[in-house]
Coordinates of C-alpha atoms in Angstrom, one line a residue:
Chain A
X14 CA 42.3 30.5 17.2
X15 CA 41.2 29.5 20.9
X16 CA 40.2 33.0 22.3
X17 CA 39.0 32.5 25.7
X18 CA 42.5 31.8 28.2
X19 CA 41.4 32.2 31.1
X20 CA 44.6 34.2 32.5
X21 CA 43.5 37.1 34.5
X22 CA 47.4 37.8 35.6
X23 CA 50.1 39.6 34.0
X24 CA 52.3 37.4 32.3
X25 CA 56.2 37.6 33.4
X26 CA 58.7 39.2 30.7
X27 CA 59.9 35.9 29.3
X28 CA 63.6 35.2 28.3
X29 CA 64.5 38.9 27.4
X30 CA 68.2 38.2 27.1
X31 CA 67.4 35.7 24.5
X32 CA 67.5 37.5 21.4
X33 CA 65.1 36.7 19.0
X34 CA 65.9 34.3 16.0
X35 CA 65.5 35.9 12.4
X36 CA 62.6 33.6 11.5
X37 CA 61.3 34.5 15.1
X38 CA 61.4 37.9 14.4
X39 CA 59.9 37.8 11.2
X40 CA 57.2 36.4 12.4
X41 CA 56.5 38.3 15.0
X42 CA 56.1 41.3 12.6
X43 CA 53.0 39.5 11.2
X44 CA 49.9 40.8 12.2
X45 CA 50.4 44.6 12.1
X46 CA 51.5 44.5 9.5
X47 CA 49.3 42.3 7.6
X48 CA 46.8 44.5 9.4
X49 CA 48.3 47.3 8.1
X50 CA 48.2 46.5 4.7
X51 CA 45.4 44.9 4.6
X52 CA 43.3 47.8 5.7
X53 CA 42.5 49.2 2.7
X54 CA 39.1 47.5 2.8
X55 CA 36.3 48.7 1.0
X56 CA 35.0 50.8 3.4
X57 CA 38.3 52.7 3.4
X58 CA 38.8 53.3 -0.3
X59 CA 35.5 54.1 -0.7
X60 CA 35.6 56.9 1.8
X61 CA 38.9 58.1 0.0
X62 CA 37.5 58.1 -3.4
X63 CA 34.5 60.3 -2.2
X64 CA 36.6 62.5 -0.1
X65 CA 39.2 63.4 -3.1
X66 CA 36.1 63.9 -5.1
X67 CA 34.3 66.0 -3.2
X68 CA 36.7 67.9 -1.3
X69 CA 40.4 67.7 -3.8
X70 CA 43.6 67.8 -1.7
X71 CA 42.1 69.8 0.7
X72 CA 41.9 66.9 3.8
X73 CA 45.4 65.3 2.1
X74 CA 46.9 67.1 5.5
X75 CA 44.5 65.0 7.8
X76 CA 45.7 61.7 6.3
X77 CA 48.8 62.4 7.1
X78 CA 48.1 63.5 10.6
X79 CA 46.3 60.3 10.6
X80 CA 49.6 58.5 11.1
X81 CA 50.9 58.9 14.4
X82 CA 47.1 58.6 15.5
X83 CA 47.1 55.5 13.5
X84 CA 50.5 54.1 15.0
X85 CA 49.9 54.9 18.6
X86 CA 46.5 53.0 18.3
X87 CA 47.3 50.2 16.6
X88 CA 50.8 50.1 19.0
X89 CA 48.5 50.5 22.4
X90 CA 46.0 47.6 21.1
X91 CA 49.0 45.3 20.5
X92 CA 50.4 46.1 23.7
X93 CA 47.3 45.3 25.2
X94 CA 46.7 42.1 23.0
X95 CA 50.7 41.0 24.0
X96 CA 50.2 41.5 28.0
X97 CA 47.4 40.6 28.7
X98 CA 46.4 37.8 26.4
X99 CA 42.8 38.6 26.0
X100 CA 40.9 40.7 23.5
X101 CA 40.0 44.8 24.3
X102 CA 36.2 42.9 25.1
X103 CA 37.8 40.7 27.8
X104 CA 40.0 42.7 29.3
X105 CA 36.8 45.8 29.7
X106 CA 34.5 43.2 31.0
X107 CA 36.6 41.7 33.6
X108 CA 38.2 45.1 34.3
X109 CA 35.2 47.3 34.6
X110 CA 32.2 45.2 35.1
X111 CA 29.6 43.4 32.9
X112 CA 27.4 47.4 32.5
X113 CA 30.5 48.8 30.9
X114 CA 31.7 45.5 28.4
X115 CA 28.2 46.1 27.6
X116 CA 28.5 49.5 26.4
X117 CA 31.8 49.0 24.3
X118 CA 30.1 45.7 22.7
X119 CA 27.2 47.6 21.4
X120 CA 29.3 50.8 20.3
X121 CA 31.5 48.3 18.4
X122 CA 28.3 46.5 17.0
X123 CA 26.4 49.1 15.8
X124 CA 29.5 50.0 13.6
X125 CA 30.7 46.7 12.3
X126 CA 27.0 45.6 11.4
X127 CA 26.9 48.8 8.7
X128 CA 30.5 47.6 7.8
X129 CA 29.8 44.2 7.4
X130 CA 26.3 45.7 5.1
X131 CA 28.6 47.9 3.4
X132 CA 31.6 45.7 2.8
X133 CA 29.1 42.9 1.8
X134 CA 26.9 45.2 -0.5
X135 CA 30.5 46.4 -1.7
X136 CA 31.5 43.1 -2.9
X137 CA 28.2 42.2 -4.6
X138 CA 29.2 45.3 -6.7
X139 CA 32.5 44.7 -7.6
X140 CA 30.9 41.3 -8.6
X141 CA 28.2 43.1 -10.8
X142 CA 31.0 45.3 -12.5
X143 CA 32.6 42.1 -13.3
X144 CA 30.5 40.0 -14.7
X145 CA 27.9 43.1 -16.0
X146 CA 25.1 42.2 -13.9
X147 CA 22.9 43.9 -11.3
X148 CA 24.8 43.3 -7.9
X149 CA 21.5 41.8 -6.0
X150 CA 21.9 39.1 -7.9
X151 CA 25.8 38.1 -5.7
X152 CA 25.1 39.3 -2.6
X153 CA 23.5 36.3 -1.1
X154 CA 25.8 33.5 -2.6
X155 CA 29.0 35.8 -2.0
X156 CA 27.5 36.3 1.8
X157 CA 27.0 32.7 2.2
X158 CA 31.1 32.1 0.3
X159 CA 32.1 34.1 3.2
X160 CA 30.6 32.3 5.9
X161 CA 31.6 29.1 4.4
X162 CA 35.1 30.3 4.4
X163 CA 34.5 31.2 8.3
X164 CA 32.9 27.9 9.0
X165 CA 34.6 25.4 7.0
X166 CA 37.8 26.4 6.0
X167 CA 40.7 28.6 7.1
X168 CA 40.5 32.5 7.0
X169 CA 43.7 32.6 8.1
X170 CA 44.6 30.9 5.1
X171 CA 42.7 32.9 2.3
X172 CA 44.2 35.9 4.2
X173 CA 47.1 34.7 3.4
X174 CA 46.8 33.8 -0.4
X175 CA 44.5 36.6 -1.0
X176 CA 46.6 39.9 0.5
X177 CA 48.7 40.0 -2.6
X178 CA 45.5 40.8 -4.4
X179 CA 45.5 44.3 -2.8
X180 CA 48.5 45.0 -4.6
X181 CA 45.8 46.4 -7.1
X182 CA 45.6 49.5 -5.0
X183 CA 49.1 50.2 -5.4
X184 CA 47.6 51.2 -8.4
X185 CA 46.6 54.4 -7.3
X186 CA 50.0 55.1 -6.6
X187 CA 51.1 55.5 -10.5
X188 CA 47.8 56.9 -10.8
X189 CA 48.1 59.7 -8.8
X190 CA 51.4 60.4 -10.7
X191 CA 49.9 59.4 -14.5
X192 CA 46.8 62.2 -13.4
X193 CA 49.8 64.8 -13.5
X194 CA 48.6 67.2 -10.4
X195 CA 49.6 70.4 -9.4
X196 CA 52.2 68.5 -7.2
X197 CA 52.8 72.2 -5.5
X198 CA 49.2 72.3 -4.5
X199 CA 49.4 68.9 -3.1
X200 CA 52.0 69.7 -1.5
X201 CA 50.5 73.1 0.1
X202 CA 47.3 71.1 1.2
X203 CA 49.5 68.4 2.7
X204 CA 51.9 70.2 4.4
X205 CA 49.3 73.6 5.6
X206 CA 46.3 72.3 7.4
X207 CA 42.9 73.9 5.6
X208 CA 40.3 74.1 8.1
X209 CA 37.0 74.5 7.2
X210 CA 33.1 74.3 9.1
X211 CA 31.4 73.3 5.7
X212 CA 29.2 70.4 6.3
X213 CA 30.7 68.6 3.7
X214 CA 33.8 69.2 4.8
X215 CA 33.1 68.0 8.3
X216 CA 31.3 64.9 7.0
X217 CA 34.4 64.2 5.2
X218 CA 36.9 64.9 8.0
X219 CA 34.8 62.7 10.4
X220 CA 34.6 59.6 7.9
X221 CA 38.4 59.8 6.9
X222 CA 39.0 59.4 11.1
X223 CA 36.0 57.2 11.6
X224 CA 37.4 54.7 8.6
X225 CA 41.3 54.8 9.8
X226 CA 40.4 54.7 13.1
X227 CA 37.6 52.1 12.9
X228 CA 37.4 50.2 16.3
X229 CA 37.2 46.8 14.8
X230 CA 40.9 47.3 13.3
X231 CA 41.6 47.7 17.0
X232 CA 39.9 45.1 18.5
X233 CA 40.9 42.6 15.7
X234 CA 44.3 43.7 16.7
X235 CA 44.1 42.8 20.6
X236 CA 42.4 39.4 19.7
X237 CA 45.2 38.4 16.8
X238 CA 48.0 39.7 19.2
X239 CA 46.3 37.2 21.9
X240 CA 45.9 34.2 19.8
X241 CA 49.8 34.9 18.5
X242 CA 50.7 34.5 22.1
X243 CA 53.5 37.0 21.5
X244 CA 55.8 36.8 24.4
X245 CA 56.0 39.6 26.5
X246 CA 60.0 40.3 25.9
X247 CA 59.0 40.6 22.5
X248 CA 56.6 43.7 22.9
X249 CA 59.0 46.2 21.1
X250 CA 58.9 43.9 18.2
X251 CA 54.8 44.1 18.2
X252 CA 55.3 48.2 18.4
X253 CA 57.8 47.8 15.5
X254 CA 55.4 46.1 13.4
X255 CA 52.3 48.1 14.4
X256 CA 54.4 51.3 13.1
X257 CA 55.4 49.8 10.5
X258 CA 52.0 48.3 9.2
X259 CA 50.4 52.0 9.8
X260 CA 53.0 53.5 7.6
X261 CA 52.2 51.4 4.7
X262 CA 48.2 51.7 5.2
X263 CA 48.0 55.7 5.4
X264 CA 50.8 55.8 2.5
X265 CA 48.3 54.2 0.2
X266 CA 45.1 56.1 1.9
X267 CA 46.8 59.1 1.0
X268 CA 47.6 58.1 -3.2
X269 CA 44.1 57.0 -3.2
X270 CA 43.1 60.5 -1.7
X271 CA 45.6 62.5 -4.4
X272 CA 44.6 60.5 -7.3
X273 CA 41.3 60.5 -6.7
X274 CA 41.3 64.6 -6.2
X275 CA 43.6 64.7 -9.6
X276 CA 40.9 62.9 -11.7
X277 CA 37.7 63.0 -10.3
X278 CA 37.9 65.9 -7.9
X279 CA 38.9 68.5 -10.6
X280 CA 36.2 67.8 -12.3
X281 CA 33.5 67.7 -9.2
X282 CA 32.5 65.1 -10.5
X283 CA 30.1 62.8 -8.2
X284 CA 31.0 59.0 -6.7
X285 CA 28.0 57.3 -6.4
X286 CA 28.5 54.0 -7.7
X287 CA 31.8 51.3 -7.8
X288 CA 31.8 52.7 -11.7
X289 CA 32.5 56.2 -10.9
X290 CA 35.1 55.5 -7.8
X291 CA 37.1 53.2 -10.4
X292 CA 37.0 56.6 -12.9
X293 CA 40.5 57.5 -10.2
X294 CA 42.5 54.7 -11.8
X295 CA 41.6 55.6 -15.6
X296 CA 44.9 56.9 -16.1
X297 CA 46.8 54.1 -15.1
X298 CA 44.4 51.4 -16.6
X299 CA 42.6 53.1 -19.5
X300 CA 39.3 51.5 -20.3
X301 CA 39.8 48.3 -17.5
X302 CA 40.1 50.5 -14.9
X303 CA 36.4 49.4 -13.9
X304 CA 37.5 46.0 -14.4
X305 CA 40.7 46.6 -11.9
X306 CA 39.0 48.7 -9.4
X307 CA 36.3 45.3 -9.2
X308 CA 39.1 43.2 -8.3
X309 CA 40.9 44.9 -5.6
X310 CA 37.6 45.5 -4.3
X311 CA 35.9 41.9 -4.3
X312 CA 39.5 41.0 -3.0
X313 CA 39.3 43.5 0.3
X314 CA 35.9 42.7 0.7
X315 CA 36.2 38.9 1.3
X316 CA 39.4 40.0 3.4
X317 CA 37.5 42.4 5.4
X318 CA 33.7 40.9 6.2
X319 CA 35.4 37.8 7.7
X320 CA 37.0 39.8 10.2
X321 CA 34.5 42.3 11.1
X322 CA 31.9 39.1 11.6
X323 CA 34.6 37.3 13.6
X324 CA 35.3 40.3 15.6
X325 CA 31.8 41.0 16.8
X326 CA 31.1 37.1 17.4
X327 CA 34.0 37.5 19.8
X328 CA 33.0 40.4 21.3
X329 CA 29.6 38.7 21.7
X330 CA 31.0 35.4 22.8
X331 CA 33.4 36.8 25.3
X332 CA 30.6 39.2 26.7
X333 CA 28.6 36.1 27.2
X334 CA 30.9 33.8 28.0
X335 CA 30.7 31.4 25.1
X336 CA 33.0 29.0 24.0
X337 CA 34.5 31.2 20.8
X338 CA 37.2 30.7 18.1
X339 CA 37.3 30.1 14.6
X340 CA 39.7 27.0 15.4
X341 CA 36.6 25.2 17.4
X342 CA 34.5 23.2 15.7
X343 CA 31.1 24.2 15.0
X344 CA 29.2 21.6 17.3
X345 CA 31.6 22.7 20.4
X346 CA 31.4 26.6 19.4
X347 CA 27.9 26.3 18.2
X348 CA 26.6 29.5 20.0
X349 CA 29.6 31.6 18.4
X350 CA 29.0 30.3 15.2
X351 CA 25.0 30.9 15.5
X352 CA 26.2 34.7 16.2
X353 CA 28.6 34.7 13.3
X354 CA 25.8 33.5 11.0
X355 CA 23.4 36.1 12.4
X356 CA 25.8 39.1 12.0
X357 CA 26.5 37.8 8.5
X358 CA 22.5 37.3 8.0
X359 CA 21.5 40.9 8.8
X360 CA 24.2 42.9 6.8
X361 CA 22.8 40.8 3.8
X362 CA 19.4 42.8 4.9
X363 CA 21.4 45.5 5.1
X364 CA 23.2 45.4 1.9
X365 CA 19.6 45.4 0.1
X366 CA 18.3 48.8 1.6
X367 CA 18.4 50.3 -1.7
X368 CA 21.4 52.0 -1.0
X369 CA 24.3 52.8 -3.5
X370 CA 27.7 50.5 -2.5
X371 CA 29.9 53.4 -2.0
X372 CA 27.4 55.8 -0.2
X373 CA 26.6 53.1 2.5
X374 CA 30.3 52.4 2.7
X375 CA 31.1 55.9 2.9
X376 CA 28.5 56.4 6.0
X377 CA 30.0 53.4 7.4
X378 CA 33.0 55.5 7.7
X379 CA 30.6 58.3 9.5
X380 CA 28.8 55.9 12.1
X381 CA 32.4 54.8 12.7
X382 CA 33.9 57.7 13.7
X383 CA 30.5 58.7 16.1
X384 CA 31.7 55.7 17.6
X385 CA 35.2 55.5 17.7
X386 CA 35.5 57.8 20.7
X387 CA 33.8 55.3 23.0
X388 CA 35.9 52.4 22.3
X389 CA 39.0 54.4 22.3
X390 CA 38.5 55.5 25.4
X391 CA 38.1 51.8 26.9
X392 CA 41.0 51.1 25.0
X393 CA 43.5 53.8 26.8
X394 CA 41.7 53.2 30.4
X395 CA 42.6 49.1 30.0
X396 CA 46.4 50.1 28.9
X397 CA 46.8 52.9 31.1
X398 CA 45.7 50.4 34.0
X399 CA 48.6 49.3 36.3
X400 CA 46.0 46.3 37.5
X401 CA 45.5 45.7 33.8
X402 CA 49.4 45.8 32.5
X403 CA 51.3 45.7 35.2
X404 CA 54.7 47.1 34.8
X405 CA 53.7 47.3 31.2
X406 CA 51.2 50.0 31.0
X407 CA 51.4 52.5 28.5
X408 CA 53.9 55.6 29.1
X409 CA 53.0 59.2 29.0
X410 CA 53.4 60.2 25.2
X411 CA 51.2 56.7 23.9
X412 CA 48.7 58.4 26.5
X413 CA 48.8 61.7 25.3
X414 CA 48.6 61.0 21.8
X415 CA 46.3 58.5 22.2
X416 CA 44.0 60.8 24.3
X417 CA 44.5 64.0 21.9
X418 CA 43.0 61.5 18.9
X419 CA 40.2 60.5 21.2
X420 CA 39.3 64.3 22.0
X421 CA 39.7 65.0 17.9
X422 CA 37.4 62.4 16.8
X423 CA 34.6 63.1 19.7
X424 CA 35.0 67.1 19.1
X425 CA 34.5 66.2 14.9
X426 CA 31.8 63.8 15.7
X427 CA 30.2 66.4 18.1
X428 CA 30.1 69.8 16.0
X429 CA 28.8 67.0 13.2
X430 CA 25.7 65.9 15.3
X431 CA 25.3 69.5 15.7
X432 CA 25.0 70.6 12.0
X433 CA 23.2 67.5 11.3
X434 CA 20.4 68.0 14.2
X435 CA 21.2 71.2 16.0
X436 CA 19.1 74.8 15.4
Chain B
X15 CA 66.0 11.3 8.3
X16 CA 65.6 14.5 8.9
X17 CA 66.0 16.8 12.5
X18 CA 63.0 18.2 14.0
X19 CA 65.4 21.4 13.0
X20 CA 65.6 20.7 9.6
X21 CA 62.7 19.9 8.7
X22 CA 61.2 23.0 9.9
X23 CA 63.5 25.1 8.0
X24 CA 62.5 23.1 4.9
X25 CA 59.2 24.0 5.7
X26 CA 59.7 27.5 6.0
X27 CA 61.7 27.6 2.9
X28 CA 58.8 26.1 1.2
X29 CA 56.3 28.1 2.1
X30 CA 58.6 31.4 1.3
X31 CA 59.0 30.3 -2.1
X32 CA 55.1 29.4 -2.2
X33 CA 54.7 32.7 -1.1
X34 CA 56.8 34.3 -3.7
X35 CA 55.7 32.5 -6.2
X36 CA 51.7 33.4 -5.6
X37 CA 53.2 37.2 -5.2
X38 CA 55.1 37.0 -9.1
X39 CA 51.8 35.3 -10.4
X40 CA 49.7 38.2 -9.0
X41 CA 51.7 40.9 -10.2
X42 CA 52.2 39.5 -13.6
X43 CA 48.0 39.7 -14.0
X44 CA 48.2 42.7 -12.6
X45 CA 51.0 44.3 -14.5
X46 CA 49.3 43.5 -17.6
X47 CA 46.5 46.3 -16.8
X48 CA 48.8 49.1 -17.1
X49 CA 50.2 47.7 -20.8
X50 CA 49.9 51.6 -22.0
X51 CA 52.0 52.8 -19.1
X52 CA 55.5 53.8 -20.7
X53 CA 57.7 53.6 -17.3
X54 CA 56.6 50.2 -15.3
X55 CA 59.3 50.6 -13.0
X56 CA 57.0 52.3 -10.3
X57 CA 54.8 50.2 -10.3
X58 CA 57.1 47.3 -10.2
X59 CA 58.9 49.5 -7.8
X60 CA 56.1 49.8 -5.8
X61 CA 54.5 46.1 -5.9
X62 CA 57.9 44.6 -4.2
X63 CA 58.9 46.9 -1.4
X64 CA 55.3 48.1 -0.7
X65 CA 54.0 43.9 -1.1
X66 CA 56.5 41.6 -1.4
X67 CA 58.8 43.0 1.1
X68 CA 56.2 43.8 3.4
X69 CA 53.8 40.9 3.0
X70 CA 55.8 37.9 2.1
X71 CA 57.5 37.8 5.2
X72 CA 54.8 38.8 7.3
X73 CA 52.8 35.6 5.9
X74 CA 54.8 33.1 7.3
X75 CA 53.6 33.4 10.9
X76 CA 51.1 31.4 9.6
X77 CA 52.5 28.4 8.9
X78 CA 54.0 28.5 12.4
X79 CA 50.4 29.3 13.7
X80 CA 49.3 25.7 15.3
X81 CA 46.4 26.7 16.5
X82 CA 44.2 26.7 12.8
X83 CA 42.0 24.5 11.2
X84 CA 44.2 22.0 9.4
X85 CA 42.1 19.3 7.2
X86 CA 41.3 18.4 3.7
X87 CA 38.3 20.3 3.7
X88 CA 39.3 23.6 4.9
X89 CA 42.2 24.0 2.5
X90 CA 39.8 22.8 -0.1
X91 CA 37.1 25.7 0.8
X92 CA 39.8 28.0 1.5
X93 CA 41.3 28.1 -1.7
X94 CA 38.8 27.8 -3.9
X95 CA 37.7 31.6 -3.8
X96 CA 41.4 32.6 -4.2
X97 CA 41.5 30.2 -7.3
X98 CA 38.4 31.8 -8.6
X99 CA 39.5 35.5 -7.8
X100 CA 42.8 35.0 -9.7
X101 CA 40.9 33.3 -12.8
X102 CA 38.4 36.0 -13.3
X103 CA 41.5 39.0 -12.7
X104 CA 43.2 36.5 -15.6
X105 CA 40.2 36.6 -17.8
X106 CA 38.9 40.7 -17.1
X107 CA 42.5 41.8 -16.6
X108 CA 42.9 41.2 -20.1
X109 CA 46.1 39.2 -19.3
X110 CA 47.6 38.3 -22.9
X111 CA 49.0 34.6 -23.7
X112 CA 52.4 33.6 -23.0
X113 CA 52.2 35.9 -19.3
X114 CA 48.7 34.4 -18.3
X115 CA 50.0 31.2 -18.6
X116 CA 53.1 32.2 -16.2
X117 CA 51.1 33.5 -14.1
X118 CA 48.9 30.5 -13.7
X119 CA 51.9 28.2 -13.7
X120 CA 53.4 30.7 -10.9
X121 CA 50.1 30.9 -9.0
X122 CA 49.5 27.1 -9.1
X123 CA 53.0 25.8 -8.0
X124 CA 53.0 28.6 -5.4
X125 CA 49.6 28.2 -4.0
X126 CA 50.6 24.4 -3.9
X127 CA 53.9 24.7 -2.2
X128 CA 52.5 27.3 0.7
X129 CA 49.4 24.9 1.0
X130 CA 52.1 21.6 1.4
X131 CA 53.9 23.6 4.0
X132 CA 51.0 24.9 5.7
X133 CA 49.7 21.6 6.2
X134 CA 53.0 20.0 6.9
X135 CA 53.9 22.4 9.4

């Protein structure tokens, strides 16, 4: 996974008559939706679990909205990752100046190093639910498991062995059925948009979108789309498979939101701990739901703090002008690893700050939407950029939509700051 | 001997059945945590077209994907957490007899066929 290419240009459309072969096109669907799928990480189902218990069905209507938000994201950043062969770090820096790749790095750091802390601390618990122990005890030899896997071996690899492991969350799928809701007020809260100025409600609605919408999804998504070295012809495909991926991530945020809402949610009942989260799949696992809930959630976690650390080493790397990638050995890509290690090193500091697993992942999701309106932006400036994307730069609906979800998450994040710390 | 065609086919065909085969070993642990659940058709239902369909195919860019670590050691330290993860869902899962030992056999010849054609590839 060589990151830095050193092409500034935009590439030529390749052989567009030549139509793609089936195993060509099957693998060019790969890393949206792997993404996709794969984004149920712990951060994500931990917000869910304390959204449908705190607030019901009542946001189910925002999850849904969440798609074409979702799509049109993930579809710009793989356009972006396909032209211009660089990740969303690159392509700011060159773009705008060192001042401004500056900026996105540390709005994209200061989110990921929570998320890693989170995701980390997230694991530990999952490991403490498993094997009935207190969680401090894991997260030091699961952190240093992960960077092992990131050092030594392959993360593409345990990507691909571990994904089917989040088939555990299709779990809350039966379960929203087996906790027989009022499917009509599902339905109602789905369809009919509730609006409400309650700072819990807020709260909520800002860590749902700062969770989907999380900047490090996006900026994985450039860098995996530039390492794939998708061909240009084949950008449709990428869209296709960005689309796709989205559907099959917000389908499962939104079971996790009903079948949370349907068990714990009726009751009002509080999510604190990994315990009382894995209470919302009780009624499709009976007295192992715990034990379930552990698995999918140690599973996401070693899926997800590889890629956040990886992420913001590149970020780092690239603003610096390191040699990165996973694929370089560590001798050659020393500095990269070194800043790797270090993320890694401080969300283990993190992860001990004495607070719960599924409240730090679930202000994870908060500092992630405060910051998901500065990196969004970059993102639509670089693919909006004819100097950027040449003939490819994004068309007028991407740019609407993607600028209506920017405006969305910056007013929620706004009127948030302003309960939190106004008069 | 064997085209350059051929034998990446073969390859490909490996690691789809490797694929597959990891997939049926994870959903037989997994199946066996919903035991009390009358109708298993959703969730099987679910498991293929929202997992297999989706995520079997979308693995194989990988073994296409030249640009990875490819030695002894990093398929060693690579699959030794997914090894462990599926052994302790085996064990807490509650996964009774004749299926865990499917689902290890499943996992195993899987997990060694995609591995084979990873590092073949």
């Amino acid at each position: 996974m060589a990151h830095a290419r050193g092409n500034n240009s935009v590439p030529k459309p390749g052989k567009a008559a030549e139509r793609p072969s089936f195993w060509r096109y099957v693998r060019a669907l790969g890393p949206g939706i792997i993404s996709g799928a794969s984004d149920n990480d712990p951060t994500t189902v931990a917000t869910m679990s304390v959204i449908g218990a705190s607030t019901g069905f009542r946001l189910s209507w925002l999850t849904i909205l969440i798609y074409p938000m979702l799509a049109v994201v993930q579809i710009i950043s793989a356009e972006v990752g396909v032209v211009t062969r660089k990740g969303l770090q690159s392509v700011v820096r060159h773009a705008y100046g060192r001042g401004w790749g500056i900026v996105l790095l540390v709005s994209v750091l200061a989110v990921n190093l929570i998320t890693i802390g989170a995701d980390l601390e997230g694991g530990s618990a999952a490991l403490g639910l498993i094997f009935h122990q207190n969680q401090g005890w894991f997260s030091v030899p699961f952190a240093v498991v992960l960077l092992l896997i990131l050092v030594l071996g392959s993360y593409r690899m345990v990507q691909r062995i571990l994904q089917f492991v989040l088939l555990v969350f299709a779990a809350y799928i039966v379960s929203a059925f087996a906790a027989h809701p009022h499917w009509g007020e599902v339905l109602r809260d789905t369809l009919i948009p509730h609006i409400s100025f309650s700072p819990t409600y807020v709260q909520a609605a800002l860590a749902l979108l700062g969770t989907t919408l999380t900047s490090y999804a996006y900026v994985w998504e450039t860098i995996e789309e530039s390492e794939e070295k998708t061909p240009v012809a084949e950008l449709g495909l990428a869209r296709a498979d960005a689309g796709v991926g989205m559907f099959v991530a917000v389908g499962i945020f939104w079971f996790i939101l009903i079948s949370t809402g349907a068990t714990l949610g009726v009751k009002h009942a509080q999510v604190q701990t990994a315990q009382q989260a894995a209470q919302a799949l009780r009624p499709v696992a009976g007295p192992i739901a715990s034990d379930l809930f552990a698995v999918g959630l140690l599973a996401s976690s070693i899926l997800a703090v590889p890629v956040l650390a990886a992420t913001s080493a590149y970020m780092v790397g690239t603003e610096f002008a390191w040699r990165t990638g996973l694929n370089q050995s560590v001798w050659r890509a020393r500095r990269f690893y070194i800043a790797l290690s270090a993320f890694i090193a401080v969300a283990v500091i993190i992860s001990y700050a004495g607070i719960s697993a599924i409240q730090l992942l679930y202000v994870s999701g908060i500092v992630g939407g405060l910051a998901t309106p500065v990196s969004l932006a970059f993102l639509l400036l670089a693919a909006r950029n004819p100097q950027i994307m040449g003939e490819h730069r994004i068309g007028r609906t991407l740019t609407v939509i993607g600028w209506a979800t920017t405006l969305l998450v910056a007013a929620v994040s706004a009127y948030f700051l302003w309960v939190q710390f106004g008069p | 001997m064997t085209s350059p065609r051929t034998r990446s086919d073969t390859i490909r065909v490996l690691a789809l059945l490797g694929s597959v085969l990891m997939f049926g070993g994870w959903v037989i642990v997994i199946l066996s945590a919903f035991h009390h659940i009358g109708n298993l058709a959703l969730v099987i239902g679910v498991a293929v077209v929202a997992f297999g369909v989706v995520l079997i195919p979308a693995g194989m860019d990988l073994v296409a994907a030249r640009e990875v670590k490819r030695n002894a050691r990093s398929i060693v330290i690579s699959a030794v957490p997914a090894v462990g993860l599926f052994l302790v869902a085996l064990v807490t899962l509650h996964t009774n007899g004749p299926a865990a030992v499917v689902a290890s056999l499943c996992e195993i010849a899987g997990m060694a066929a995609y591995l084979w054609a990873w590092w073949a590839a």
